[in-house]
PDB file of C-alpha atoms in Angstrom:
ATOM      1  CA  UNK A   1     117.938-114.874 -66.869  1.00  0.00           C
ATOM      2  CA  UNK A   2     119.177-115.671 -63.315  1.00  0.00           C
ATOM      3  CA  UNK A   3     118.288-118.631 -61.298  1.00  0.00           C
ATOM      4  CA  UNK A   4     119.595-120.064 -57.897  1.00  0.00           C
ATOM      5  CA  UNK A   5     120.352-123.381 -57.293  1.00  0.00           C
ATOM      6  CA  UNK A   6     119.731-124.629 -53.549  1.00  0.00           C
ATOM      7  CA  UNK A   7     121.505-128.109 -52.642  1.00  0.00           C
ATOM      8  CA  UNK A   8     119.889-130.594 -50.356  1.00  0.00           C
ATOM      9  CA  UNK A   9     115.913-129.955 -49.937  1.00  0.00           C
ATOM     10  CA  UNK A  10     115.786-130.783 -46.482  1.00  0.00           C
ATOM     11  CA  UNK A  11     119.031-130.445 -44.070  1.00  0.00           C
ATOM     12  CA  UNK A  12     119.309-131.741 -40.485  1.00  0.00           C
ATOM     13  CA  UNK A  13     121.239-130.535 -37.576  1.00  0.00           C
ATOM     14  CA  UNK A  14     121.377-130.978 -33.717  1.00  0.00           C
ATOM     15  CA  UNK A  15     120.577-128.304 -31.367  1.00  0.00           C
ATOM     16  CA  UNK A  16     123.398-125.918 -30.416  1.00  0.00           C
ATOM     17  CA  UNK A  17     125.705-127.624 -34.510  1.00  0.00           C
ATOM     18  CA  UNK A  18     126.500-125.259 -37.088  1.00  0.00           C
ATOM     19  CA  UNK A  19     123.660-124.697 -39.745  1.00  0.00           C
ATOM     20  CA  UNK A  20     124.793-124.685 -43.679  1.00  0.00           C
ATOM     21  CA  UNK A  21     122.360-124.196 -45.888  1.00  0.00           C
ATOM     22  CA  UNK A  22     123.749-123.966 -49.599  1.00  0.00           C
ATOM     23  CA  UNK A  23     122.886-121.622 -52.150  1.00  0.00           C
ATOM     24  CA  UNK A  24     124.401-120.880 -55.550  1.00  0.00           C
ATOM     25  CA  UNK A  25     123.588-118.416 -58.033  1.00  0.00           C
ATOM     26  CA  UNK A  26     123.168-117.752 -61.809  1.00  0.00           C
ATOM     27  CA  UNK A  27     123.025-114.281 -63.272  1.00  0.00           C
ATOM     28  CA  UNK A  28     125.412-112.491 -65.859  1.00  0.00           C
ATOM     29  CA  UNK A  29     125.238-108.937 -64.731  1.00  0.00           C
ATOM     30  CA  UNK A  30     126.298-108.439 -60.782  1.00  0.00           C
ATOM     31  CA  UNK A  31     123.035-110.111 -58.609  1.00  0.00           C
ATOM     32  CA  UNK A  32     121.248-108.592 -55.349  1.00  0.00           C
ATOM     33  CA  UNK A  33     120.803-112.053 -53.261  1.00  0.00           C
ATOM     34  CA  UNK A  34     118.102-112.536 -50.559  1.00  0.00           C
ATOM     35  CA  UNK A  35     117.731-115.107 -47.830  1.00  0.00           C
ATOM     36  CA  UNK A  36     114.162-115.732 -46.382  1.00  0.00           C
ATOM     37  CA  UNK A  37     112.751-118.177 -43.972  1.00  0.00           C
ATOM     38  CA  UNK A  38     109.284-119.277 -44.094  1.00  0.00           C
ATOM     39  CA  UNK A  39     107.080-120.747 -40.607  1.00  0.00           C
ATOM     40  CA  UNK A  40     105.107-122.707 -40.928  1.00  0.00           C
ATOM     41  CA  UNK A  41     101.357-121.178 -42.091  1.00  0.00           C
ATOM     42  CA  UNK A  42     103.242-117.796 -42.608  1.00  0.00           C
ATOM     43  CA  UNK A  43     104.659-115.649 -44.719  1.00  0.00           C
ATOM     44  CA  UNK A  44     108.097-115.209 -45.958  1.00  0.00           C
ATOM     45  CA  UNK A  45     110.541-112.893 -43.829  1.00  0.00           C
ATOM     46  CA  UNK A  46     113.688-111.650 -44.670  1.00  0.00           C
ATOM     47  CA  UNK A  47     116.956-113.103 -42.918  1.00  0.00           C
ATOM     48  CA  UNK A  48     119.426-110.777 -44.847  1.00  0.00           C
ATOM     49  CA  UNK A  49     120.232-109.610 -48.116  1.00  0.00           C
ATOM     50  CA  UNK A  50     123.599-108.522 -50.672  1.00  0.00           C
ATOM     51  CA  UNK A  51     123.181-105.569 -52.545  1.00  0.00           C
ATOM     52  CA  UNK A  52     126.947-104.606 -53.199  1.00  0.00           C
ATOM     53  CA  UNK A  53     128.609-103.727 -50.073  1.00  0.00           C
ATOM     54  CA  UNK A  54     130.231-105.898 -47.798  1.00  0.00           C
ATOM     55  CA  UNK A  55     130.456-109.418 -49.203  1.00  0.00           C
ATOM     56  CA  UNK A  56     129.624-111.153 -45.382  1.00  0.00           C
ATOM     57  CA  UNK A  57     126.050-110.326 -44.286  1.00  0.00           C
ATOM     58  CA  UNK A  58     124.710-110.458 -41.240  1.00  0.00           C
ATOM     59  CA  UNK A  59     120.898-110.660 -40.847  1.00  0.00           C
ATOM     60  CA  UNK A  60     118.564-111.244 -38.047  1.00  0.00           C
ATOM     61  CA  UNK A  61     118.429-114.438 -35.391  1.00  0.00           C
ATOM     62  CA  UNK A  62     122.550-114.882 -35.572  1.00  0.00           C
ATOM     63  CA  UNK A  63     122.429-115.911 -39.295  1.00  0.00           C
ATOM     64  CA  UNK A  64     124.772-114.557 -41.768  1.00  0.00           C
ATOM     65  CA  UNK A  65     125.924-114.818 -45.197  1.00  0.00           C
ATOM     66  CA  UNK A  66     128.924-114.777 -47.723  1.00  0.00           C
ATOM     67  CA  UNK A  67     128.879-113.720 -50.808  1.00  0.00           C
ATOM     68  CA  UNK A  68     131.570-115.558 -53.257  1.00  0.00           C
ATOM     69  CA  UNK A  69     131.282-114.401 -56.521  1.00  0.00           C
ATOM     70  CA  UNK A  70     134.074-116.691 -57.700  1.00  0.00           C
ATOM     71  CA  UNK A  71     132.232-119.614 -56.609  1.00  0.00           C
ATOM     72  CA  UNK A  72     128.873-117.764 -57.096  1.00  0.00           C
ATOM     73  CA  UNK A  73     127.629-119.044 -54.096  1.00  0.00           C
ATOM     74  CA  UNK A  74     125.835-117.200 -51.041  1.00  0.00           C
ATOM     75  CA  UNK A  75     125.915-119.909 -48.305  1.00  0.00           C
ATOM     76  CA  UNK A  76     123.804-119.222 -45.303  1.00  0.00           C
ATOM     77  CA  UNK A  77     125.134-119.859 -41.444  1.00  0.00           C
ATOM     78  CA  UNK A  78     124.537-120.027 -38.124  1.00  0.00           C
ATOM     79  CA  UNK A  79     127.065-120.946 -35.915  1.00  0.00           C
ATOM     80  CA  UNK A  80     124.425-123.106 -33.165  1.00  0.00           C
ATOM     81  CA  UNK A  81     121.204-124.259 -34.033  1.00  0.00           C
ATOM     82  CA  UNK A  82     118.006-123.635 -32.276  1.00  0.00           C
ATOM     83  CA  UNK A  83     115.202-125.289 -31.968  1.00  0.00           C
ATOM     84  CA  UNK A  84     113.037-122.396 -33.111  1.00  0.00           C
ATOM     85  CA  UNK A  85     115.522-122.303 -36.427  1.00  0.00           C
ATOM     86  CA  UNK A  86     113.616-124.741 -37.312  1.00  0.00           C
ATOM     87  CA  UNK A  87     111.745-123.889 -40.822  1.00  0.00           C
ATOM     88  CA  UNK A  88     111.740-123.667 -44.420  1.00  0.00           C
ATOM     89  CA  UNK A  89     114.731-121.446 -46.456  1.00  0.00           C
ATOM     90  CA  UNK A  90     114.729-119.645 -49.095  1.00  0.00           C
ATOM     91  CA  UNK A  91     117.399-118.305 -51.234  1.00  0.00           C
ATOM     92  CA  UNK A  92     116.262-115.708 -53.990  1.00  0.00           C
ATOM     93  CA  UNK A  93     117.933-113.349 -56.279  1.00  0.00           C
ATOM     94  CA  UNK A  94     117.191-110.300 -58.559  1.00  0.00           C
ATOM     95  CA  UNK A  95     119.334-108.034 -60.398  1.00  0.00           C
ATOM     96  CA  UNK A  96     120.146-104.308 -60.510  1.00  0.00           C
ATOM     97  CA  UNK A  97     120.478-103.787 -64.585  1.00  0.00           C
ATOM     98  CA  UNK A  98     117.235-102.334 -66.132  1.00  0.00           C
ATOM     99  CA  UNK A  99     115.644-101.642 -63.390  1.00  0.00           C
ATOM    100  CA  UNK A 100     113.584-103.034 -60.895  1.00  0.00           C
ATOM    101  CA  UNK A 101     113.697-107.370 -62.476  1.00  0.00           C
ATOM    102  CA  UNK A 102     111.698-109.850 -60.520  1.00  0.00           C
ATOM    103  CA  UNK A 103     113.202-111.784 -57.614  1.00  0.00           C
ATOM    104  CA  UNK A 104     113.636-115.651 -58.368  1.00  0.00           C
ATOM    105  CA  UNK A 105     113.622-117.883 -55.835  1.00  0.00           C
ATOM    106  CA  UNK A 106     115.157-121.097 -55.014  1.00  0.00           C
ATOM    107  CA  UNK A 107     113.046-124.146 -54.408  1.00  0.00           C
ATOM    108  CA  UNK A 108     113.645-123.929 -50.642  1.00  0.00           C
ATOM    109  CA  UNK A 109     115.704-126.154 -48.058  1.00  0.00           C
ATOM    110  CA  UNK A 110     113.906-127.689 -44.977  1.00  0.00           C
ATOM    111  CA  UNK A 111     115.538-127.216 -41.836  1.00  0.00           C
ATOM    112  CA  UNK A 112     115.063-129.425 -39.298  1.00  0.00           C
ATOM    113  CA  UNK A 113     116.668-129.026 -35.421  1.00  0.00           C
ATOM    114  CA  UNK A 114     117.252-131.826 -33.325  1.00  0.00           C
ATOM    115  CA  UNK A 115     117.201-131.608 -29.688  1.00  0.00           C
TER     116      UNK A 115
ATOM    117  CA  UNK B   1     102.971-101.188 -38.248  1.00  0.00           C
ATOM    118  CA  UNK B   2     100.896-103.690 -39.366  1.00  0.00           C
ATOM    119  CA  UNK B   3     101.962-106.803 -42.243  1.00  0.00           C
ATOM    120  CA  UNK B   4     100.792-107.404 -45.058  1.00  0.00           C
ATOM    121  CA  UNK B   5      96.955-108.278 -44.789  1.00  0.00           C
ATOM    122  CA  UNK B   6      95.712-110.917 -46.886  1.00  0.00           C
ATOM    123  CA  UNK B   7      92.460-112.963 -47.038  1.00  0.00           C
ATOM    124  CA  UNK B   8      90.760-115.246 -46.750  1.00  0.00           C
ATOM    125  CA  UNK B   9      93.657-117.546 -45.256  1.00  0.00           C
ATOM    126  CA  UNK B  10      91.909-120.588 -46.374  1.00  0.00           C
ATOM    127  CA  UNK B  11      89.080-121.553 -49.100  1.00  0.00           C
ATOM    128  CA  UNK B  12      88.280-124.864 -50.199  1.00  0.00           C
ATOM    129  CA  UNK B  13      86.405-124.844 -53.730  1.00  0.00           C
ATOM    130  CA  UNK B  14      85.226-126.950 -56.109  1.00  0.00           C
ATOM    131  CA  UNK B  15      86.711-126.470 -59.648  1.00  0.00           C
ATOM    132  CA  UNK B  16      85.315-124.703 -62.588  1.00  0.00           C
ATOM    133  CA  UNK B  17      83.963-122.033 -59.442  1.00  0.00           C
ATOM    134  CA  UNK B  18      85.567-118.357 -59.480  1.00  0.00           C
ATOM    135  CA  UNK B  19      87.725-117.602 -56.230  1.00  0.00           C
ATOM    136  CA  UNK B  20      89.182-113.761 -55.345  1.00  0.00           C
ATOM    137  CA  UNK B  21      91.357-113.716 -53.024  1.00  0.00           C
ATOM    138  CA  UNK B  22      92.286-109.975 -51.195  1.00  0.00           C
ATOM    139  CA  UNK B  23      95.777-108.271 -50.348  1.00  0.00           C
ATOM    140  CA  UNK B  24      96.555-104.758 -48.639  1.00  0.00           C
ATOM    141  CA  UNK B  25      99.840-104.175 -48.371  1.00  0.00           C
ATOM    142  CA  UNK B  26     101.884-102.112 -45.772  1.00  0.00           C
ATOM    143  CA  UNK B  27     100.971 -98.557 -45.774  1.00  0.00           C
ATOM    144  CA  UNK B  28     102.871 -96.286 -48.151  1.00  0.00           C
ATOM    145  CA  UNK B  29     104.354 -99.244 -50.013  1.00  0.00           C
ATOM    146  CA  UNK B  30     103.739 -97.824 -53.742  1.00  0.00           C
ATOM    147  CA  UNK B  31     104.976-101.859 -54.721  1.00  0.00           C
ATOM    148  CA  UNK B  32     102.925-104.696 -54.481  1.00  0.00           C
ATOM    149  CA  UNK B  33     103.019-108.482 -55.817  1.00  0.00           C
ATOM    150  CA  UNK B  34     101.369-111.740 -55.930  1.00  0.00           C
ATOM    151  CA  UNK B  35     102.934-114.901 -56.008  1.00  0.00           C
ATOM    152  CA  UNK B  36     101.994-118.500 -56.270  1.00  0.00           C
ATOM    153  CA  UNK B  37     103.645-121.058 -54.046  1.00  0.00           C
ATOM    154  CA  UNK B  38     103.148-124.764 -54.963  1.00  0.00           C
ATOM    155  CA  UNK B  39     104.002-127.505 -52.495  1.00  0.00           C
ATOM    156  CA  UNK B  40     107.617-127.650 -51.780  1.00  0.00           C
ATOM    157  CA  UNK B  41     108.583-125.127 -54.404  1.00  0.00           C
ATOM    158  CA  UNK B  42     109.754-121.311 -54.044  1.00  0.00           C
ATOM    159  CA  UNK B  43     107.395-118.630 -54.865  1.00  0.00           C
ATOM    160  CA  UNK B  44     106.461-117.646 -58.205  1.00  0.00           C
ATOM    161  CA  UNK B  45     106.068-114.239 -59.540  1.00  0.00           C
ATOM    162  CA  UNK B  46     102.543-113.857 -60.765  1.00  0.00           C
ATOM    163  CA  UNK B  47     102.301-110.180 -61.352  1.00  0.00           C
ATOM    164  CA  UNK B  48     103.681-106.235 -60.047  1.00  0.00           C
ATOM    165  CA  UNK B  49     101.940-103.659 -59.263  1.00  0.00           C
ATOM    166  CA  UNK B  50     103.875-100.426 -59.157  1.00  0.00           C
ATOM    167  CA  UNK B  51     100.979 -98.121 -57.654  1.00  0.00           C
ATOM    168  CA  UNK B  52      97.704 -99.025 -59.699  1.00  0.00           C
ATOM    169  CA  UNK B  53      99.644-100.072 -62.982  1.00  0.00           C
ATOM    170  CA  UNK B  54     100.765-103.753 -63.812  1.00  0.00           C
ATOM    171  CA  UNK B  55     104.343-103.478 -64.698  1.00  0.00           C
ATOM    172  CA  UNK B  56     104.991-107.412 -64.814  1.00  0.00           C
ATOM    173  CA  UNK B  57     102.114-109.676 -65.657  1.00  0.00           C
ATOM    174  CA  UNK B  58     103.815-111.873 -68.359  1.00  0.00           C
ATOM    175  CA  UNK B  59     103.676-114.913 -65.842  1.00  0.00           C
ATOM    176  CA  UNK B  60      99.935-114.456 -65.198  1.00  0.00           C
ATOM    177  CA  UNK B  61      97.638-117.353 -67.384  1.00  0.00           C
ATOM    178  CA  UNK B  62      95.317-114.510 -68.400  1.00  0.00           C
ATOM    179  CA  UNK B  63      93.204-116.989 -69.841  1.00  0.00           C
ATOM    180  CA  UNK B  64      91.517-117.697 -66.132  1.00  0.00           C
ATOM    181  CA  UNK B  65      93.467-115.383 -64.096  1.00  0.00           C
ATOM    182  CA  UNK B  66      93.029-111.075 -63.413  1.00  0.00           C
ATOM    183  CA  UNK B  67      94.209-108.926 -60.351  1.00  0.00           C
ATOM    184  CA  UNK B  68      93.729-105.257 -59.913  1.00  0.00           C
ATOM    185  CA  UNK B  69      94.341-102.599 -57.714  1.00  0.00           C
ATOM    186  CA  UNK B  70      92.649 -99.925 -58.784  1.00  0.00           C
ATOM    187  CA  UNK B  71      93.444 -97.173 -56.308  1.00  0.00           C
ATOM    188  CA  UNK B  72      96.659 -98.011 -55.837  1.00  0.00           C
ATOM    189  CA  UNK B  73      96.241 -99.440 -52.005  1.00  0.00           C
ATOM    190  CA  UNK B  74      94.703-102.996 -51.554  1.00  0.00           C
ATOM    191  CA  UNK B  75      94.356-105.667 -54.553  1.00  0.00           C
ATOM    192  CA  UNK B  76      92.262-108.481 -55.534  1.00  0.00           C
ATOM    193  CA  UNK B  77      93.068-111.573 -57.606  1.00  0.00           C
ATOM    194  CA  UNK B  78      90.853-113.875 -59.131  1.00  0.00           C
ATOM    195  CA  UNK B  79      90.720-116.795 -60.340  1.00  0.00           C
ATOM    196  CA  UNK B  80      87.486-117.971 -62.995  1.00  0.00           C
ATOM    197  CA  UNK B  81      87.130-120.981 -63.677  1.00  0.00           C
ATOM    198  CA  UNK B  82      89.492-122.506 -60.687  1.00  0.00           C
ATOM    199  CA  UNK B  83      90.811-125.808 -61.798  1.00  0.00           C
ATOM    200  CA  UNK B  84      92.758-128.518 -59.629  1.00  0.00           C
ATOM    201  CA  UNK B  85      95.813-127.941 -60.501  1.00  0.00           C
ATOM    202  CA  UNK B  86      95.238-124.112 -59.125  1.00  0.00           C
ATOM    203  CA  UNK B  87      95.282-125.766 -55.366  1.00  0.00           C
ATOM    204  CA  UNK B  88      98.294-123.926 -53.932  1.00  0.00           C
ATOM    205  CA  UNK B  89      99.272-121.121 -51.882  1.00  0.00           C
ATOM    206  CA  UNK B  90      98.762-117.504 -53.088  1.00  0.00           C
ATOM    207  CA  UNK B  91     101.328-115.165 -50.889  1.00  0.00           C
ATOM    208  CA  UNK B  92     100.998-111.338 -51.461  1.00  0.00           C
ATOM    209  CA  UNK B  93     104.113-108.756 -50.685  1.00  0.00           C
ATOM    210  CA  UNK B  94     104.520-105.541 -51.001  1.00  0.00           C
ATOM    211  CA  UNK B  95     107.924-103.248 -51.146  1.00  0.00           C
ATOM    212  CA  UNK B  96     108.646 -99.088 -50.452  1.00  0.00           C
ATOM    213  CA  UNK B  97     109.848 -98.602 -54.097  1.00  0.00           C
ATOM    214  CA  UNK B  98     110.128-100.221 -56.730  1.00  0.00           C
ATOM    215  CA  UNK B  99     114.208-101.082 -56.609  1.00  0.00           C
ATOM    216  CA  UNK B 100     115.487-104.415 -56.966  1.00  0.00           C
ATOM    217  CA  UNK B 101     117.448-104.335 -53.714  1.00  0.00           C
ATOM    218  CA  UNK B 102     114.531-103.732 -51.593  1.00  0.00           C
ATOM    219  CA  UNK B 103     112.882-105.933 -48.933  1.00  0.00           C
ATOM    220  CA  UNK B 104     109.915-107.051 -49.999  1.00  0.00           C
ATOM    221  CA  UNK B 105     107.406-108.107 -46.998  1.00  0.00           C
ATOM    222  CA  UNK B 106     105.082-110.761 -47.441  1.00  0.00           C
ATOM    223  CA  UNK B 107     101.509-111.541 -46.125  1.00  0.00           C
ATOM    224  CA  UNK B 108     100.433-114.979 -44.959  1.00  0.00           C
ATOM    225  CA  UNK B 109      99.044-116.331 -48.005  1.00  0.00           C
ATOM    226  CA  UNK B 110      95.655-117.775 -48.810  1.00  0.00           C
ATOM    227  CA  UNK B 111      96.193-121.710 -49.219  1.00  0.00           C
ATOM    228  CA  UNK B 112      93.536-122.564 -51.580  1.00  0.00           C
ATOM    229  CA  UNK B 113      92.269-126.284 -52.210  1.00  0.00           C
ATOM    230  CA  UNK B 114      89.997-126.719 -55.615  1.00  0.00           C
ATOM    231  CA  UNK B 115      88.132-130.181 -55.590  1.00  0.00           C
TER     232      UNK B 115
END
């Protein structure tokens, strides 16, 4: 079964420092991987996603994404923080093999921006 | 193009009462999920719905819990009897197909607190 690992529950940065939010992955057949942030009192929205193609992801708000499957890692960056970055992220990750298999998510890393 | 609808946002019962809680998903979205989100953890599958049929419900306590969506569109889940360790937020999502690599779009949640 896969599972993803995220490291450090709550990270804090200054406003305008590089965000790094870790996230490593466990799955034996090739993984889709997901990264979604979370408001507060909302829903979860999608940042970006693998499925396959290009290994470096770009998603929405400046984030982006590298998948490393020899490190099986999908690390999540922004190059300056903002204040409205800040939030809670999640990592998540399904699998293509047998179908449609249900995404897993990570237990979620805290972001915090400091002006 | 409205979100994912859920309600209510908020209920505050007493345990051993029943609780439903209501979802409709994004219009033409044949997919649709619940989840359960305790505090400071990712979300939880609970159960798939690919159009009116439950293709995943093996994380579902069946014992107290039931969903349906019986024509396919909106869905109800219920809890009877609600106990306290039930207090947590249910998030509904819904996705086009049912492919692993697809965005899945999530509703609000209902945060729920049993007393």
């Amino acid at each position: 079964a896969q599972s993803v690992t995220q490291l450090g529950s709550h990270v804090s940065v200054s406003e305008g420092a590089l965000v790094l939010l870790r996230c490593n992955y466990s799955s034996s057949v090739p993984p889709y991987l997901f990264w979604y942030v979370q408001y507060p009192n909302q829903g979860l929205q999608l940042l970006l996603k693998y499925t396959s193609a290009a290994t470096l992801v770009k998603g929405i708000n400046g984030f982006e994404a590298e998948f490393k499957k020899s490190e099986t890692s999908f690390h999540l960056t922004k190059p300056s923080a903002h204040m409205s970055d800040a939030a809670e992220y999640f990592c998540a990750v399904s699998v293509a093999f047998l179908g449609n298999t249900p995404l897993v998510f990570g237990k979620g890393t805290r972001l915090s921006v400091i002006a | 193009e409205a979100g994912v609808v859920q309600s209510p946002r908020y209920k505050i019962i007493e345990k051993k009462q029943p609780v439903a809680f209501w979802c409709n998903p994004i219009s033409g979205h044949n997919t649709l999920y619940w989840y359960l989100q305790n505090l400071g953890q990712g979300p939880e599958l609970l159960i798939r719905y690919e159009n009116e049929e439950a293709v995943d419900d093996s994380q579902l306590p069946k014992d107290r819990f039931s969903a349906e969506r019986l024509k396919g569109v909106d869905s109800t889940l219920k809890i009877q009897p609600a106990e306290l360790g039930d207090s947590a937020v249910y998030l509904c999502a819904s996705s086009p197909g049912r492919s692993s690599a697809e965005t899945q779009y999530f509703g609000p949640g209902t945060r729920l607190l049993v007393l």
